[in-house]
Amino acid sequence: MIADVSSGNPNVMYELGFRIGRGKPVILIGESGRLPFEAMGEALLQIAAVAEECTPQLDAANEGKAPASARLALVGKFSTAITEPAVVFRASSETFAERMMDIETGIHVMLDSMESLSPDELDQENEEFLHQIIEMAESTRSGTTQITEFGAMMKSVVGYSRLLRAPGSDIAVAVRTATSVLNRIDSLERRARSLLPAEPPSPDHDTIAPPVLTAP
């Protein structure tokens, strides 16, 4: 079953619990068929686009020793442009962390059930579920790496003026919240990988003995 847990619908959660209780694998997704992590992307891209546009202007104004009023106007423009997406970024990161905690709990229950099975009892459906967990972990890890790099870049940018402290604080909280999920996701991935059957080793052609030919 594919369960969209983005809305927290009680009927969905009931069906999810019932499915897990029966030992059946469940694939969990977020809003509109996406992982919850991806819901933060739009706000982050808005902030990044504004920063890309305004940072060179701020650097040029500082290097060219532009009047204080001109520099202040640029900073004000930048602050106004990123304030709303910074608030959205923070809120969506907190929602992401909350939803991932719910998802994590359900997945651990499912993994506990799978660990009670023998390797022969793990069917294709179980294996697909385990691969889904691994893909989710890899996607989240990639995204959090980008967010961490983005946070480091924004930390230097918001140092231009105290006008940027409020959006800068929202961005910093969002980065910390999003990256805090990573350790928990790593734990899920390790458990999923440990349950997958070991793949047979590929033949090493260098060590295969040549056929022995005998005289007729």
Coordinates of C-alpha atoms in Angstrom, one line a residue:
M1 CA 0.0 0.0 0.0
I2 CA 1.1 3.5 -0.8
A3 CA 0.1 5.9 2.1
D4 CA 0.1 9.7 1.7
V5 CA 0.7 10.9 5.3
S6 CA 1.1 14.5 4.5
S7 CA -2.3 15.6 5.8
G8 CA -2.4 13.4 8.9
N9 CA -5.8 12.0 7.9
P10 CA -7.0 9.7 10.7
N11 CA -8.4 7.1 8.2
V12 CA -5.1 7.0 6.4
M13 CA -3.3 6.5 9.7
Y14 CA -5.7 3.8 10.8
E15 CA -5.2 1.9 7.5
L16 CA -1.5 2.4 7.9
G17 CA -1.5 0.9 11.4
F18 CA -3.7 -2.0 10.3
R19 CA -1.4 -2.8 7.4
I20 CA 1.7 -2.6 9.5
G21 CA 0.0 -4.8 12.2
R22 CA -0.6 -7.5 9.5
G23 CA 3.1 -7.4 8.7
K24 CA 2.5 -6.0 5.2
P25 CA 5.0 -3.4 3.8
V26 CA 3.9 0.1 3.3
I27 CA 5.4 2.9 1.2
L28 CA 5.1 6.3 2.8
I29 CA 5.1 9.5 0.8
G30 CA 4.4 13.2 1.5
E31 CA 2.3 15.9 -0.1
S32 CA 1.3 15.4 -3.7
G33 CA 3.3 12.2 -4.0
R34 CA 6.5 13.7 -2.8
L35 CA 8.7 12.9 0.2
P36 CA 8.1 15.5 3.0
F37 CA 11.6 16.7 2.6
E38 CA 10.8 18.0 -0.9
A39 CA 8.2 20.4 0.4
M40 CA 10.9 22.8 1.6
G41 CA 12.4 23.1 -1.8
E42 CA 10.4 26.0 -3.2
A43 CA 11.1 28.3 -0.3
L44 CA 14.8 27.4 -0.3
L45 CA 15.0 28.1 -4.1
Q46 CA 13.3 31.5 -3.6
I47 CA 15.9 32.5 -1.0
A48 CA 18.8 31.2 -3.0
A49 CA 17.6 33.1 -6.1
V50 CA 17.3 36.4 -4.2
A51 CA 20.7 35.9 -2.6
E52 CA 22.3 35.2 -6.0
E53 CA 20.8 38.4 -7.4
C54 CA 21.5 40.7 -4.4
T55 CA 24.9 39.5 -3.1
P56 CA 26.9 40.8 -6.0
Q57 CA 25.2 44.1 -5.7
L58 CA 26.0 44.3 -2.0
D59 CA 29.6 43.3 -2.6
A60 CA 29.9 45.9 -5.4
A61 CA 28.4 48.6 -3.2
N62 CA 30.8 47.8 -0.3
E63 CA 33.9 47.5 -2.6
G64 CA 33.0 50.7 -4.4
K65 CA 32.4 52.5 -1.1
A66 CA 28.9 53.5 -2.1
P67 CA 27.1 55.9 0.2
A68 CA 25.6 54.4 3.3
S69 CA 22.2 55.2 2.2
A70 CA 22.7 53.2 -1.1
R71 CA 24.0 50.2 0.8
L72 CA 21.2 50.4 3.3
A73 CA 18.6 50.5 0.5
L74 CA 20.1 47.3 -1.0
V75 CA 20.1 45.5 2.3
G76 CA 16.5 46.6 2.9
K77 CA 15.6 45.2 -0.5
F78 CA 17.3 41.9 0.2
S79 CA 15.7 41.6 3.6
T80 CA 12.2 42.3 2.3
A81 CA 12.7 39.8 -0.5
I82 CA 13.8 36.9 1.7
T83 CA 11.7 37.5 4.9
E84 CA 8.6 35.7 3.7
P85 CA 10.3 32.6 2.1
A86 CA 12.5 32.4 5.2
V87 CA 9.4 32.1 7.4
V88 CA 8.0 29.5 5.0
F89 CA 11.4 27.6 5.0
R90 CA 11.4 27.5 8.8
A91 CA 7.8 26.3 9.1
S92 CA 8.2 23.7 6.4
S93 CA 11.4 22.4 8.0
E94 CA 9.5 21.9 11.3
T95 CA 6.7 20.2 9.5
F96 CA 9.2 18.0 7.8
A97 CA 10.8 17.0 11.1
E98 CA 7.5 16.2 12.7
R99 CA 6.3 14.1 9.7
M100 CA 9.5 12.2 9.5
M101 CA 9.2 11.3 13.2
D102 CA 5.8 9.8 12.5
I103 CA 7.1 8.0 9.4
E104 CA 10.2 6.8 11.3
T105 CA 8.1 5.2 14.1
G106 CA 6.0 3.3 11.5
I107 CA 9.0 2.1 9.6
H108 CA 10.7 0.9 12.8
V109 CA 7.6 -1.1 13.7
M110 CA 7.7 -2.7 10.2
L111 CA 11.4 -3.4 10.4
D112 CA 10.9 -5.1 13.8
S113 CA 8.3 -7.3 12.2
M114 CA 10.7 -8.2 9.3
E115 CA 13.5 -9.0 11.7
S116 CA 11.4 -11.8 13.2
L117 CA 11.2 -13.5 9.8
S118 CA 13.7 -15.9 8.4
P119 CA 15.6 -14.9 5.2
D120 CA 13.4 -17.4 3.3
E121 CA 10.2 -15.6 4.5
L122 CA 11.2 -12.2 3.1
D123 CA 9.3 -12.0 -0.2
Q124 CA 9.7 -9.5 -3.1
E125 CA 7.2 -7.1 -1.6
N126 CA 9.3 -6.9 1.6
E127 CA 12.5 -6.4 -0.4
E128 CA 10.8 -3.6 -2.4
F129 CA 9.8 -1.9 0.8
L130 CA 13.4 -2.1 2.1
H131 CA 14.7 -0.6 -1.1
Q132 CA 12.2 2.2 -0.7
I133 CA 13.6 3.0 2.7
I134 CA 17.1 3.1 1.4
E135 CA 16.1 5.4 -1.5
M136 CA 14.3 7.7 1.0
A137 CA 17.4 7.9 3.1
E138 CA 19.7 8.6 0.1
S139 CA 17.3 11.4 -1.1
T140 CA 17.2 12.9 2.4
R141 CA 20.9 12.8 2.8
S142 CA 21.5 14.5 -0.5
G143 CA 19.0 17.2 0.4
T144 CA 20.3 17.9 3.8
T145 CA 23.9 18.2 2.4
Q146 CA 22.6 20.9 0.1
I147 CA 20.7 22.6 2.9
T148 CA 23.8 22.6 5.1
E149 CA 25.9 24.2 2.4
F150 CA 23.1 26.8 1.8
G151 CA 23.0 27.6 5.5
A152 CA 26.7 28.2 5.6
M153 CA 26.5 30.6 2.6
M154 CA 23.5 32.5 4.1
K155 CA 25.3 32.8 7.4
S156 CA 27.9 35.0 5.8
V157 CA 25.4 36.9 3.8
V158 CA 23.2 37.9 6.7
G159 CA 26.2 39.4 8.4
Y160 CA 25.8 42.4 6.2
S161 CA 23.3 44.2 8.5
R162 CA 21.1 43.7 11.5
L163 CA 18.2 44.2 9.1
L164 CA 18.9 40.6 8.0
R165 CA 18.9 39.1 11.5
A166 CA 15.3 38.0 11.6
P167 CA 15.3 36.2 8.2
G168 CA 18.7 34.9 9.0
S169 CA 17.5 33.5 12.3
D170 CA 14.6 31.7 10.5
I171 CA 17.0 30.2 8.0
A172 CA 19.4 29.1 10.7
V173 CA 16.6 27.3 12.6
A174 CA 15.3 25.7 9.5
V175 CA 18.8 24.3 8.6
R176 CA 19.3 22.9 12.1
T177 CA 15.8 21.4 12.2
A178 CA 16.2 19.7 8.8
T179 CA 19.7 18.3 9.4
S180 CA 18.7 17.0 12.8
V181 CA 16.6 14.3 10.9
L182 CA 19.6 12.9 9.2
N183 CA 20.9 10.7 12.1
R184 CA 17.5 9.1 12.5
I185 CA 17.3 8.4 8.7
D186 CA 20.7 6.8 8.8
S187 CA 19.5 4.4 11.5
L188 CA 16.6 3.4 9.2
E189 CA 18.9 2.8 6.3
R190 CA 21.3 0.6 8.3
R191 CA 18.4 -1.6 9.5
A192 CA 17.0 -1.8 6.0
R193 CA 20.3 -2.8 4.4
S194 CA 20.9 -5.4 7.1
L195 CA 17.7 -7.1 6.2
L196 CA 18.2 -7.3 2.5
P197 CA 19.5 -10.7 1.3
A198 CA 23.2 -10.7 0.5
E199 CA 23.8 -10.5 -3.2
P200 CA 25.8 -13.4 -4.7
P201 CA 29.4 -12.4 -5.4
S202 CA 30.1 -11.8 -9.0
P203 CA 32.4 -14.3 -10.6
D204 CA 36.1 -13.3 -10.7
H205 CA 37.2 -14.2 -14.1
D206 CA 40.9 -13.9 -13.1
T207 CA 40.5 -16.7 -10.6
I208 CA 38.5 -19.1 -12.7
A209 CA 40.6 -22.1 -13.6
P210 CA 40.7 -22.8 -17.3
P211 CA 39.1 -26.1 -18.4
V212 CA 41.4 -29.1 -18.5
L213 CA 41.7 -30.7 -21.9
T214 CA 42.4 -34.4 -22.1
A215 CA 43.7 -36.2 -25.1
P216 CA 41.2 -38.3 -26.9

